[in-house]
Amino acid sequence: MNNFGQLPPIRRNPTPTYLKWRRRNDGSLKSSGTAFIRQVIKLWRRSLEMEVDGIQDYVNMLLRSIFFLGHIHDPSLHPTDFFESPELWNKLTRRFPQAFHNYKYPPHRTPFSILLTLAVRIYGHEDEDEIKDFLLNFLEALTLPPRIKGASNYTHYYTLEATVIAVCYNETSGDLRPVKYYGASLSCRGEREKNIMINWSCLHVWHDYVSYAVLSFRHDEQGNGIRFPVTVKCRAFYRNYQTNRYEDRRPCKNCGDLFSLSNPEMDRNDFPYGNCAETECLSKLIFNDQDVRNNMILGSYTMENLNSLRKMAKNAL
Ligand SMILES: [Zn+2]
């Protein structure tokens, strides 16, 4: 249940260090969540003028996803904790009742992933730069202090930003331009939070093939990956905090293991299998592209194997 293994065991009288840690960590999700919601509301108001289809649903999903992360946070945050004024809170409970009623159940995606889907909805799938600019402007408007690697606040700094975004498509020959699918890495922090989101996604969100690969690396001694046809291209980007631009990055070792992506990093990373942006976009691609589904190499995937792995994910939840 500990985040980063740094919480001391529960005791009657918490030490001053623990209280200080709690205050600092609580502040970071609380302040970043408050800033995130403030920008979402601005976006919602602007989108109403632009008549973005379905914006109401996106705001509902975004609020609910942030409230859920507050709910499972240690110490837990109530939705009211993310609002500076009771007026706004009252107004939003009437406008977005589902978000306020359902927030104790896991959402299908973390907030940044929902924001990315909204960007694709507004700008269409083709122009990656427009989507990136939208995200960069949103992040800049949060005006959160920059994360400095190596500084003591780095590990606990909770920005709700996905570190990496990814795009993939099936480049079949012909005149049609391929549909691009986007994904974001999990925009929640903490081992417990990530485990909940990954297990939930393997049970209810990701395509069976992706869930199988992720769960098999999480639970089997020897993980079994899946392989995409060579026509599938996948690229990932991380945000350079100094320039506020997205830059290309190679797939991590986990993605090499799970999906046999070419030229992966060889170093191990600290993130659990399933955390990566590639997981989300490749799952969307499989759902939507029959040609990809027909030409995948699935290794030892069977429905039976997947079901027994899913039982473990269920127990872990
Ligand atoms: Zn990865």
PDB file of C-alpha atoms in Angstrom, residues 5-310:
ATOM      1  CA  GLY A   5       8.079   2.365   0.048  1.00  0.00           C
ATOM      2  CA  GLN A   6       8.699   5.568   1.969  1.00  0.00           C
ATOM      3  CA  LEU A   7       5.674   5.662   4.227  1.00  0.00           C
ATOM      4  CA  PRO A   8       6.476   4.475   7.726  1.00  0.00           C
ATOM      5  CA  PRO A   9       4.182   1.791   9.166  1.00  0.00           C
ATOM      6  CA  ILE A  10       0.845   3.056  10.499  1.00  0.00           C
ATOM      7  CA  ARG A  11       1.074   3.937  14.202  1.00  0.00           C
ATOM      8  CA  ARG A  12      -1.001   5.840  16.717  1.00  0.00           C
ATOM      9  CA  ASN A  13       1.240   8.878  16.833  1.00  0.00           C
ATOM     10  CA  PRO A  14       2.742   9.675  13.451  1.00  0.00           C
ATOM     11  CA  THR A  15       6.238  11.115  13.593  1.00  0.00           C
ATOM     12  CA  PRO A  16       6.832  14.759  12.606  1.00  0.00           C
ATOM     13  CA  THR A  17       8.801  13.556   9.551  1.00  0.00           C
ATOM     14  CA  TYR A  18       5.844  11.483   8.403  1.00  0.00           C
ATOM     15  CA  LEU A  19       3.439  14.372   8.908  1.00  0.00           C
ATOM     16  CA  LYS A  20       5.771  16.638   6.958  1.00  0.00           C
ATOM     17  CA  TRP A  21       5.988  14.084   4.138  1.00  0.00           C
ATOM     18  CA  ARG A  22       2.224  13.744   4.092  1.00  0.00           C
ATOM     19  CA  ARG A  23       1.699  17.478   3.915  1.00  0.00           C
ATOM     20  CA  ARG A  24       4.182  17.841   1.095  1.00  0.00           C
ATOM     21  CA  ASN A  25       2.786  14.941  -0.933  1.00  0.00           C
ATOM     22  CA  ASP A  26      -0.814  15.887  -0.270  1.00  0.00           C
ATOM     23  CA  GLY A  27      -0.082  19.404  -1.436  1.00  0.00           C
ATOM     24  CA  SER A  28       1.337  18.272  -4.704  1.00  0.00           C
ATOM     25  CA  LEU A  29      -1.635  16.211  -5.964  1.00  0.00           C
ATOM     26  CA  LYS A  30      -4.022  18.714  -4.474  1.00  0.00           C
ATOM     27  CA  SER A  31      -2.370  21.706  -6.119  1.00  0.00           C
ATOM     28  CA  SER A  32      -1.719  20.014  -9.468  1.00  0.00           C
ATOM     29  CA  GLY A  33      -5.280  18.603  -9.517  1.00  0.00           C
ATOM     30  CA  THR A  34      -6.712  22.029  -8.723  1.00  0.00           C
ATOM     31  CA  ALA A  35      -4.641  23.619 -11.499  1.00  0.00           C
ATOM     32  CA  PHE A  36      -5.587  20.846 -13.945  1.00  0.00           C
ATOM     33  CA  ILE A  37      -9.309  21.250 -13.214  1.00  0.00           C
ATOM     34  CA  ARG A  38      -9.057  25.027 -13.587  1.00  0.00           C
ATOM     35  CA  GLN A  39      -7.636  24.573 -17.117  1.00  0.00           C
ATOM     36  CA  VAL A  40     -10.218  21.900 -17.973  1.00  0.00           C
ATOM     37  CA  ILE A  41     -13.008  24.318 -17.063  1.00  0.00           C
ATOM     38  CA  LYS A  42     -11.445  27.060 -19.206  1.00  0.00           C
ATOM     39  CA  LEU A  43     -11.178  24.585 -22.049  1.00  0.00           C
ATOM     40  CA  TRP A  44     -14.795  23.533 -21.550  1.00  0.00           C
ATOM     41  CA  ARG A  45     -15.990  27.149 -21.753  1.00  0.00           C
ATOM     42  CA  ARG A  46     -13.941  27.764 -24.907  1.00  0.00           C
ATOM     43  CA  SER A  47     -15.099  24.492 -26.451  1.00  0.00           C
ATOM     44  CA  LEU A  48     -18.729  25.412 -25.918  1.00  0.00           C
ATOM     45  CA  GLU A  49     -18.139  28.435 -28.147  1.00  0.00           C
ATOM     46  CA  MET A  50     -16.305  26.268 -30.697  1.00  0.00           C
ATOM     47  CA  GLU A  51     -19.114  23.684 -30.422  1.00  0.00           C
ATOM     48  CA  VAL A  52     -16.857  20.697 -29.798  1.00  0.00           C
ATOM     49  CA  ASP A  53     -18.978  17.578 -30.013  1.00  0.00           C
ATOM     50  CA  GLY A  54     -19.209  15.592 -26.791  1.00  0.00           C
ATOM     51  CA  ILE A  55     -17.193  18.037 -24.687  1.00  0.00           C
ATOM     52  CA  GLN A  56     -19.578  17.468 -21.768  1.00  0.00           C
ATOM     53  CA  ASP A  57     -18.586  13.779 -21.665  1.00  0.00           C
ATOM     54  CA  TYR A  58     -14.873  14.580 -21.755  1.00  0.00           C
ATOM     55  CA  VAL A  59     -15.123  17.027 -18.861  1.00  0.00           C
ATOM     56  CA  ASN A  60     -17.131  14.455 -16.917  1.00  0.00           C
ATOM     57  CA  MET A  61     -14.449  11.818 -17.544  1.00  0.00           C
ATOM     58  CA  LEU A  62     -11.594  14.203 -16.711  1.00  0.00           C
ATOM     59  CA  LEU A  63     -13.122  15.302 -13.412  1.00  0.00           C
ATOM     60  CA  ARG A  64     -13.997  11.772 -12.422  1.00  0.00           C
ATOM     61  CA  SER A  65     -10.503  10.516 -13.234  1.00  0.00           C
ATOM     62  CA  ILE A  66      -8.864  13.239 -11.102  1.00  0.00           C
ATOM     63  CA  PHE A  67     -11.315  12.644  -8.233  1.00  0.00           C
ATOM     64  CA  PHE A  68     -10.533   8.922  -8.366  1.00  0.00           C
ATOM     65  CA  LEU A  69      -6.795   9.559  -8.097  1.00  0.00           C
ATOM     66  CA  GLY A  70      -7.552  11.777  -5.106  1.00  0.00           C
ATOM     67  CA  HIS A  71      -9.730   9.054  -3.605  1.00  0.00           C
ATOM     68  CA  ILE A  72      -7.006   6.374  -3.768  1.00  0.00           C
ATOM     69  CA  HIS A  73      -4.271   8.797  -2.751  1.00  0.00           C
ATOM     70  CA  ASP A  74      -2.693   8.374   0.665  1.00  0.00           C
ATOM     71  CA  PRO A  75      -3.956  10.423   2.440  1.00  0.00           C
ATOM     72  CA  SER A  76      -7.230  10.386   0.552  1.00  0.00           C
ATOM     73  CA  LEU A  77      -8.480  13.591  -1.076  1.00  0.00           C
ATOM     74  CA  HIS A  78     -12.187  14.391  -1.398  1.00  0.00           C
ATOM     75  CA  PRO A  79     -13.411  16.038  -4.647  1.00  0.00           C
ATOM     76  CA  THR A  80     -14.052  19.264  -2.686  1.00  0.00           C
ATOM     77  CA  ASP A  81     -10.302  19.410  -1.924  1.00  0.00           C
ATOM     78  CA  PHE A  82      -9.650  20.313  -5.569  1.00  0.00           C
ATOM     79  CA  PHE A  83     -11.720  23.493  -5.478  1.00  0.00           C
ATOM     80  CA  GLU A  84     -10.725  26.868  -4.160  1.00  0.00           C
ATOM     81  CA  SER A  85     -14.241  28.272  -4.162  1.00  0.00           C
ATOM     82  CA  PRO A  86     -17.505  26.608  -3.103  1.00  0.00           C
ATOM     83  CA  GLU A  87     -19.319  28.475  -5.913  1.00  0.00           C
ATOM     84  CA  LEU A  88     -17.418  26.660  -8.652  1.00  0.00           C
ATOM     85  CA  TRP A  89     -17.805  23.345  -6.853  1.00  0.00           C
ATOM     86  CA  ASN A  90     -21.583  23.848  -6.563  1.00  0.00           C
ATOM     87  CA  LYS A  91     -21.877  24.811 -10.185  1.00  0.00           C
ATOM     88  CA  LEU A  92     -19.895  21.817 -11.403  1.00  0.00           C
ATOM     89  CA  THR A  93     -21.790  19.285  -9.266  1.00  0.00           C
ATOM     90  CA  ARG A  94     -24.930  20.361 -11.115  1.00  0.00           C
ATOM     91  CA  ARG A  95     -23.260  20.365 -14.542  1.00  0.00           C
ATOM     92  CA  PHE A  96     -21.310  17.133 -14.165  1.00  0.00           C
ATOM     93  CA  PRO A  97     -23.181  14.999 -11.636  1.00  0.00           C
ATOM     94  CA  GLN A  98     -21.715  11.668 -12.845  1.00  0.00           C
ATOM     95  CA  ALA A  99     -18.164  12.746 -12.049  1.00  0.00           C
ATOM     96  CA  PHE A 100     -19.145  13.521  -8.475  1.00  0.00           C
ATOM     97  CA  HIS A 101     -21.171  10.339  -7.975  1.00  0.00           C
ATOM     98  CA  ASN A 102     -18.971   7.720  -9.631  1.00  0.00           C
ATOM     99  CA  TYR A 103     -15.476   8.790  -8.677  1.00  0.00           C
ATOM    100  CA  LYS A 104     -14.851   5.889  -6.296  1.00  0.00           C
ATOM    101  CA  TYR A 105     -14.813   3.429  -9.220  1.00  0.00           C
ATOM    102  CA  PRO A 106     -11.681   3.256 -11.393  1.00  0.00           C
ATOM    103  CA  PRO A 107     -11.927   5.286 -14.601  1.00  0.00           C
ATOM    104  CA  HIS A 108     -10.924   3.776 -17.938  1.00  0.00           C
ATOM    105  CA  ARG A 109      -8.035   6.178 -18.330  1.00  0.00           C
ATOM    106  CA  THR A 110      -5.845   8.601 -16.395  1.00  0.00           C
ATOM    107  CA  PRO A 111      -6.538  12.336 -16.855  1.00  0.00           C
ATOM    108  CA  PHE A 112      -3.810  13.117 -19.374  1.00  0.00           C
ATOM    109  CA  SER A 113      -4.889  10.258 -21.620  1.00  0.00           C
ATOM    110  CA  ILE A 114      -8.442  11.666 -21.660  1.00  0.00           C
ATOM    111  CA  LEU A 115      -7.039  15.090 -22.525  1.00  0.00           C
ATOM    112  CA  LEU A 116      -5.080  13.546 -25.409  1.00  0.00           C
ATOM    113  CA  THR A 117      -8.221  11.831 -26.731  1.00  0.00           C
ATOM    114  CA  LEU A 118     -10.019  15.159 -26.552  1.00  0.00           C
ATOM    115  CA  ALA A 119      -7.197  16.778 -28.566  1.00  0.00           C
ATOM    116  CA  VAL A 120      -7.594  14.100 -31.259  1.00  0.00           C
ATOM    117  CA  ARG A 121     -11.340  14.732 -31.218  1.00  0.00           C
ATOM    118  CA  ILE A 122     -10.829  18.466 -31.759  1.00  0.00           C
ATOM    119  CA  TYR A 123      -7.987  18.395 -34.307  1.00  0.00           C
ATOM    120  CA  GLY A 124      -8.409  15.016 -35.970  1.00  0.00           C
ATOM    121  CA  HIS A 125      -5.861  12.209 -36.010  1.00  0.00           C
ATOM    122  CA  GLU A 126      -3.643  13.301 -38.888  1.00  0.00           C
ATOM    123  CA  ASP A 127      -1.719  16.315 -37.640  1.00  0.00           C
ATOM    124  CA  GLU A 128       0.499  15.239 -34.766  1.00  0.00           C
ATOM    125  CA  ASP A 129       1.943  18.728 -34.332  1.00  0.00           C
ATOM    126  CA  GLU A 130      -1.433  20.301 -33.671  1.00  0.00           C
ATOM    127  CA  ILE A 131      -2.160  17.706 -31.024  1.00  0.00           C
ATOM    128  CA  LYS A 132       1.240  18.209 -29.401  1.00  0.00           C
ATOM    129  CA  ASP A 133       0.807  22.007 -29.410  1.00  0.00           C
ATOM    130  CA  PHE A 134      -2.565  21.654 -27.739  1.00  0.00           C
ATOM    131  CA  LEU A 135      -1.037  19.532 -24.959  1.00  0.00           C
ATOM    132  CA  LEU A 136       1.991  21.793 -24.561  1.00  0.00           C
ATOM    133  CA  ASN A 137      -0.208  24.890 -24.273  1.00  0.00           C
ATOM    134  CA  PHE A 138      -2.388  23.144 -21.721  1.00  0.00           C
ATOM    135  CA  LEU A 139       0.659  22.122 -19.665  1.00  0.00           C
ATOM    136  CA  GLU A 140       2.195  25.561 -19.853  1.00  0.00           C
ATOM    137  CA  ALA A 141      -1.058  27.144 -18.671  1.00  0.00           C
ATOM    138  CA  LEU A 142      -0.940  24.986 -15.510  1.00  0.00           C
ATOM    139  CA  THR A 143       2.019  27.146 -14.428  1.00  0.00           C
ATOM    140  CA  LEU A 144       3.367  24.461 -12.148  1.00  0.00           C
ATOM    141  CA  PRO A 145       6.964  24.903 -11.009  1.00  0.00           C
ATOM    142  CA  PRO A 146       9.375  22.993 -13.271  1.00  0.00           C
ATOM    143  CA  ARG A 147      10.415  19.533 -12.227  1.00  0.00           C
ATOM    144  CA  ILE A 148      14.095  19.416 -11.567  1.00  0.00           C
ATOM    145  CA  LYS A 149      15.600  15.999 -11.765  1.00  0.00           C
ATOM    146  CA  GLY A 150      17.771  15.294  -8.767  1.00  0.00           C
ATOM    147  CA  ALA A 151      15.921  17.790  -6.580  1.00  0.00           C
ATOM    148  CA  SER A 152      14.330  16.311  -3.504  1.00  0.00           C
ATOM    149  CA  ASN A 153      10.806  17.010  -4.718  1.00  0.00           C
ATOM    150  CA  TYR A 154      11.241  15.157  -8.003  1.00  0.00           C
ATOM    151  CA  THR A 155       9.989  11.750  -6.868  1.00  0.00           C
ATOM    152  CA  HIS A 156       6.877  13.033  -5.167  1.00  0.00           C
ATOM    153  CA  TYR A 157       6.013  15.783  -7.562  1.00  0.00           C
ATOM    154  CA  TYR A 158       2.541  14.928  -8.830  1.00  0.00           C
ATOM    155  CA  THR A 159       1.806  16.863 -12.017  1.00  0.00           C
ATOM    156  CA  LEU A 160      -0.857  14.636 -13.625  1.00  0.00           C
ATOM    157  CA  GLU A 161       1.206  14.938 -16.800  1.00  0.00           C
ATOM    158  CA  ALA A 162       1.974  11.831 -18.836  1.00  0.00           C
ATOM    159  CA  THR A 163       5.753  11.705 -19.233  1.00  0.00           C
ATOM    160  CA  VAL A 164       5.467  10.152 -22.686  1.00  0.00           C
ATOM    161  CA  ILE A 165       2.912  10.178 -25.506  1.00  0.00           C
ATOM    162  CA  ALA A 166       2.944   7.790 -28.454  1.00  0.00           C
ATOM    163  CA  VAL A 167       1.382   7.446 -31.881  1.00  0.00           C
ATOM    164  CA  CYS A 168       1.003   4.326 -34.032  1.00  0.00           C
ATOM    165  CA  TYR A 169      -0.555   3.371 -37.352  1.00  0.00           C
ATOM    166  CA  ASN A 170      -0.710   0.573 -39.875  1.00  0.00           C
ATOM    167  CA  GLU A 171       1.148   1.652 -42.987  1.00  0.00           C
ATOM    168  CA  THR A 172      -0.455  -0.521 -45.627  1.00  0.00           C
ATOM    169  CA  SER A 173       0.227   0.211 -49.279  1.00  0.00           C
ATOM    170  CA  GLY A 174      -2.414   2.115 -51.171  1.00  0.00           C
ATOM    171  CA  ASP A 175      -3.649   5.653 -51.426  1.00  0.00           C
ATOM    172  CA  LEU A 176      -5.435   5.866 -48.092  1.00  0.00           C
ATOM    173  CA  ARG A 177      -3.574   7.659 -45.365  1.00  0.00           C
ATOM    174  CA  PRO A 178      -3.481   5.419 -42.295  1.00  0.00           C
ATOM    175  CA  VAL A 179      -5.503   6.293 -39.207  1.00  0.00           C
ATOM    176  CA  LYS A 180      -3.232   7.348 -36.364  1.00  0.00           C
ATOM    177  CA  TYR A 181      -3.905   6.157 -32.823  1.00  0.00           C
ATOM    178  CA  TYR A 182      -2.548   7.966 -29.800  1.00  0.00           C
ATOM    179  CA  GLY A 183      -1.707   6.950 -26.274  1.00  0.00           C
ATOM    180  CA  ALA A 184      -0.277   8.438 -23.103  1.00  0.00           C
ATOM    181  CA  SER A 185       1.758   6.894 -20.322  1.00  0.00           C
ATOM    182  CA  LEU A 186      -0.083   6.625 -17.001  1.00  0.00           C
ATOM    183  CA  SER A 187      -0.452  10.094 -15.540  1.00  0.00           C
ATOM    184  CA  CYS A 188      -0.743   8.914 -11.962  1.00  0.00           C
ATOM    185  CA  ARG A 189       2.107   8.587  -9.510  1.00  0.00           C
ATOM    186  CA  GLY A 190       2.842   5.943  -6.912  1.00  0.00           C
ATOM    187  CA  GLU A 191       3.224   2.190  -7.194  1.00  0.00           C
ATOM    188  CA  ARG A 192      -0.211   1.466  -5.761  1.00  0.00           C
ATOM    189  CA  GLU A 193      -1.934   3.937  -8.105  1.00  0.00           C
ATOM    190  CA  LYS A 194      -0.153   2.538 -11.151  1.00  0.00           C
ATOM    191  CA  ASN A 195      -0.966  -1.048 -10.185  1.00  0.00           C
ATOM    192  CA  ILE A 196      -4.654  -0.252  -9.808  1.00  0.00           C
ATOM    193  CA  MET A 197      -4.803   1.466 -13.201  1.00  0.00           C
ATOM    194  CA  ILE A 198      -2.834  -1.289 -14.971  1.00  0.00           C
ATOM    195  CA  ASN A 199      -4.875  -4.150 -13.496  1.00  0.00           C
ATOM    196  CA  TRP A 200      -8.130  -2.337 -14.233  1.00  0.00           C
ATOM    197  CA  SER A 201      -7.032  -1.630 -17.803  1.00  0.00           C
ATOM    198  CA  CYS A 202      -6.074  -5.289 -18.335  1.00  0.00           C
ATOM    199  CA  LEU A 203      -9.522  -6.334 -17.114  1.00  0.00           C
ATOM    200  CA  HIS A 204     -11.734  -3.709 -18.714  1.00  0.00           C
ATOM    201  CA  VAL A 205      -9.968  -1.395 -21.142  1.00  0.00           C
ATOM    202  CA  TRP A 206      -7.130  -2.794 -23.258  1.00  0.00           C
ATOM    203  CA  HIS A 207      -7.520  -5.270 -26.069  1.00  0.00           C
ATOM    204  CA  ASP A 208      -7.144  -8.935 -25.037  1.00  0.00           C
ATOM    205  CA  TYR A 209      -3.800  -9.306 -26.850  1.00  0.00           C
ATOM    206  CA  VAL A 210      -2.265  -6.295 -25.104  1.00  0.00           C
ATOM    207  CA  SER A 211      -3.708  -7.335 -21.732  1.00  0.00           C
ATOM    208  CA  TYR A 212      -2.230 -10.784 -22.222  1.00  0.00           C
ATOM    209  CA  ALA A 213       1.271  -9.469 -22.945  1.00  0.00           C
ATOM    210  CA  VAL A 214       1.188  -7.033 -20.006  1.00  0.00           C
ATOM    211  CA  LEU A 215      -0.195  -9.584 -17.535  1.00  0.00           C
ATOM    212  CA  SER A 216       2.155 -12.312 -18.637  1.00  0.00           C
ATOM    213  CA  PHE A 217       5.164 -10.065 -17.971  1.00  0.00           C
ATOM    214  CA  ARG A 218       3.651  -9.031 -14.650  1.00  0.00           C
ATOM    215  CA  HIS A 219       2.780 -12.504 -13.414  1.00  0.00           C
ATOM    216  CA  ASP A 220       4.582 -15.240 -15.383  1.00  0.00           C
ATOM    217  CA  GLU A 221       8.148 -16.137 -14.644  1.00  0.00           C
ATOM    218  CA  GLN A 222       8.937 -15.861 -18.308  1.00  0.00           C
ATOM    219  CA  GLY A 223       6.828 -13.175 -19.940  1.00  0.00           C
ATOM    220  CA  ASN A 224       5.283 -13.742 -23.356  1.00  0.00           C
ATOM    221  CA  GLY A 225       5.195 -10.820 -25.707  1.00  0.00           C
ATOM    222  CA  ILE A 226       3.203 -10.246 -28.886  1.00  0.00           C
ATOM    223  CA  ARG A 227       4.520  -9.061 -32.235  1.00  0.00           C
ATOM    224  CA  PHE A 228       2.967  -6.634 -34.707  1.00  0.00           C
ATOM    225  CA  PRO A 229       3.177  -6.911 -38.514  1.00  0.00           C
ATOM    226  CA  VAL A 230       6.060  -4.879 -40.015  1.00  0.00           C
ATOM    227  CA  THR A 231       3.550  -2.426 -41.504  1.00  0.00           C
ATOM    228  CA  VAL A 232       2.787  -1.125 -37.992  1.00  0.00           C
ATOM    229  CA  LYS A 233       4.794   1.961 -37.051  1.00  0.00           C
ATOM    230  CA  CYS A 234       4.978   3.289 -33.513  1.00  0.00           C
ATOM    231  CA  ARG A 235       6.736   6.424 -32.293  1.00  0.00           C
ATOM    232  CA  ALA A 236       6.994   7.955 -28.830  1.00  0.00           C
ATOM    233  CA  PHE A 237       7.763  11.464 -27.550  1.00  0.00           C
ATOM    234  CA  TYR A 238       8.670  12.976 -24.217  1.00  0.00           C
ATOM    235  CA  ARG A 239       8.366  16.620 -23.231  1.00  0.00           C
ATOM    236  CA  ASN A 240      11.568  18.577 -22.871  1.00  0.00           C
ATOM    237  CA  TYR A 241      10.822  20.789 -19.849  1.00  0.00           C
ATOM    238  CA  GLN A 242      13.393  23.391 -20.820  1.00  0.00           C
ATOM    239  CA  THR A 243      12.053  24.041 -24.302  1.00  0.00           C
ATOM    240  CA  ASN A 244       8.438  22.909 -23.739  1.00  0.00           C
ATOM    241  CA  ARG A 245       8.633  20.849 -26.943  1.00  0.00           C
ATOM    242  CA  TYR A 246       8.049  17.148 -27.531  1.00  0.00           C
ATOM    243  CA  GLU A 247      11.137  15.243 -28.642  1.00  0.00           C
ATOM    244  CA  ASP A 248      11.441  11.753 -30.128  1.00  0.00           C
ATOM    245  CA  ARG A 249      12.466   8.917 -27.871  1.00  0.00           C
ATOM    246  CA  ARG A 250      13.218   5.255 -28.373  1.00  0.00           C
ATOM    247  CA  PRO A 251      10.886   2.597 -26.977  1.00  0.00           C
ATOM    248  CA  CYS A 252      11.892   1.482 -23.489  1.00  0.00           C
ATOM    249  CA  LYS A 253      13.008  -2.045 -22.644  1.00  0.00           C
ATOM    250  CA  ASN A 254       9.512  -2.936 -21.421  1.00  0.00           C
ATOM    251  CA  CYS A 255       8.033  -2.081 -24.823  1.00  0.00           C
ATOM    252  CA  GLY A 256      10.737  -4.129 -26.500  1.00  0.00           C
ATOM    253  CA  ASP A 257       9.728  -7.097 -24.320  1.00  0.00           C
ATOM    254  CA  LEU A 258       5.969  -6.665 -24.674  1.00  0.00           C
ATOM    255  CA  PHE A 259       5.615  -5.726 -28.333  1.00  0.00           C
ATOM    256  CA  SER A 260       9.009  -6.461 -29.930  1.00  0.00           C
ATOM    257  CA  LEU A 261       9.294  -2.804 -30.936  1.00  0.00           C
ATOM    258  CA  SER A 262      12.490  -2.179 -32.851  1.00  0.00           C
ATOM    259  CA  ASN A 263      15.561  -0.489 -31.396  1.00  0.00           C
ATOM    260  CA  PRO A 264      14.437  -0.459 -27.754  1.00  0.00           C
ATOM    261  CA  GLU A 265      16.553   0.891 -24.893  1.00  0.00           C
ATOM    262  CA  MET A 266      18.526  -1.889 -23.231  1.00  0.00           C
ATOM    263  CA  ASP A 267      18.528  -0.481 -19.689  1.00  0.00           C
ATOM    264  CA  ARG A 268      15.854  -1.590 -17.269  1.00  0.00           C
ATOM    265  CA  ASN A 269      13.523   1.170 -16.109  1.00  0.00           C
ATOM    266  CA  ASP A 270      11.564   1.604 -12.893  1.00  0.00           C
ATOM    267  CA  PHE A 271       8.132   1.613 -14.482  1.00  0.00           C
ATOM    268  CA  PRO A 272       5.835  -1.406 -14.339  1.00  0.00           C
ATOM    269  CA  TYR A 273       4.803  -3.239 -17.516  1.00  0.00           C
ATOM    270  CA  GLY A 274       1.724  -1.484 -18.903  1.00  0.00           C
ATOM    271  CA  ASN A 275       2.757   2.010 -17.810  1.00  0.00           C
ATOM    272  CA  CYS A 276       3.913   3.085 -21.275  1.00  0.00           C
ATOM    273  CA  ALA A 277       2.135   5.256 -23.830  1.00  0.00           C
ATOM    274  CA  GLU A 278       2.716   2.563 -26.473  1.00  0.00           C
ATOM    275  CA  THR A 279       0.450   0.148 -24.575  1.00  0.00           C
ATOM    276  CA  GLU A 280      -2.530   2.435 -24.987  1.00  0.00           C
ATOM    277  CA  CYS A 281      -2.098   3.400 -28.641  1.00  0.00           C
ATOM    278  CA  LEU A 282      -1.290  -0.153 -29.784  1.00  0.00           C
ATOM    279  CA  SER A 283      -4.368  -1.453 -27.978  1.00  0.00           C
ATOM    280  CA  LYS A 284      -6.523   1.095 -29.846  1.00  0.00           C
ATOM    281  CA  LEU A 285      -4.909   0.059 -33.130  1.00  0.00           C
ATOM    282  CA  ILE A 286      -5.707  -3.642 -32.571  1.00  0.00           C
ATOM    283  CA  PHE A 287      -9.317  -2.845 -31.682  1.00  0.00           C
ATOM    284  CA  ASN A 288      -9.783  -0.829 -34.873  1.00  0.00           C
ATOM    285  CA  ASP A 289      -7.701  -2.565 -37.532  1.00  0.00           C
ATOM    286  CA  GLN A 290      -8.645  -6.033 -38.673  1.00  0.00           C
ATOM    287  CA  ASP A 291      -5.598  -6.306 -40.922  1.00  0.00           C
ATOM    288  CA  VAL A 292      -3.382  -5.856 -37.857  1.00  0.00           C
ATOM    289  CA  ARG A 293      -5.391  -8.392 -35.837  1.00  0.00           C
ATOM    290  CA  ASN A 294      -5.081 -10.963 -38.627  1.00  0.00           C
ATOM    291  CA  ASN A 295      -1.347 -10.583 -39.032  1.00  0.00           C
ATOM    292  CA  MET A 296      -0.117 -10.481 -35.463  1.00  0.00           C
ATOM    293  CA  ILE A 297       2.144 -13.106 -33.944  1.00  0.00           C
ATOM    294  CA  LEU A 298       0.602 -13.983 -30.614  1.00  0.00           C
ATOM    295  CA  GLY A 299       3.117 -16.422 -29.158  1.00  0.00           C
ATOM    296  CA  SER A 300       1.488 -18.485 -26.457  1.00  0.00           C
ATOM    297  CA  TYR A 301      -1.662 -16.359 -26.233  1.00  0.00           C
ATOM    298  CA  THR A 302      -4.860 -18.340 -25.699  1.00  0.00           C
ATOM    299  CA  MET A 303      -8.129 -17.196 -24.170  1.00  0.00           C
ATOM    300  CA  GLU A 304      -7.564 -19.747 -21.411  1.00  0.00           C
ATOM    301  CA  ASN A 305      -4.117 -18.343 -20.560  1.00  0.00           C
ATOM    302  CA  LEU A 306      -5.499 -14.829 -20.576  1.00  0.00           C
ATOM    303  CA  ASN A 307      -8.383 -15.741 -18.272  1.00  0.00           C
ATOM    304  CA  SER A 308      -6.102 -17.291 -15.684  1.00  0.00           C
ATOM    305  CA  LEU A 309      -3.867 -14.186 -15.784  1.00  0.00           C
ATOM    306  CA  ARG A 310      -6.916 -11.949 -15.466  1.00  0.00           C
TER     307      ARG A 310
END
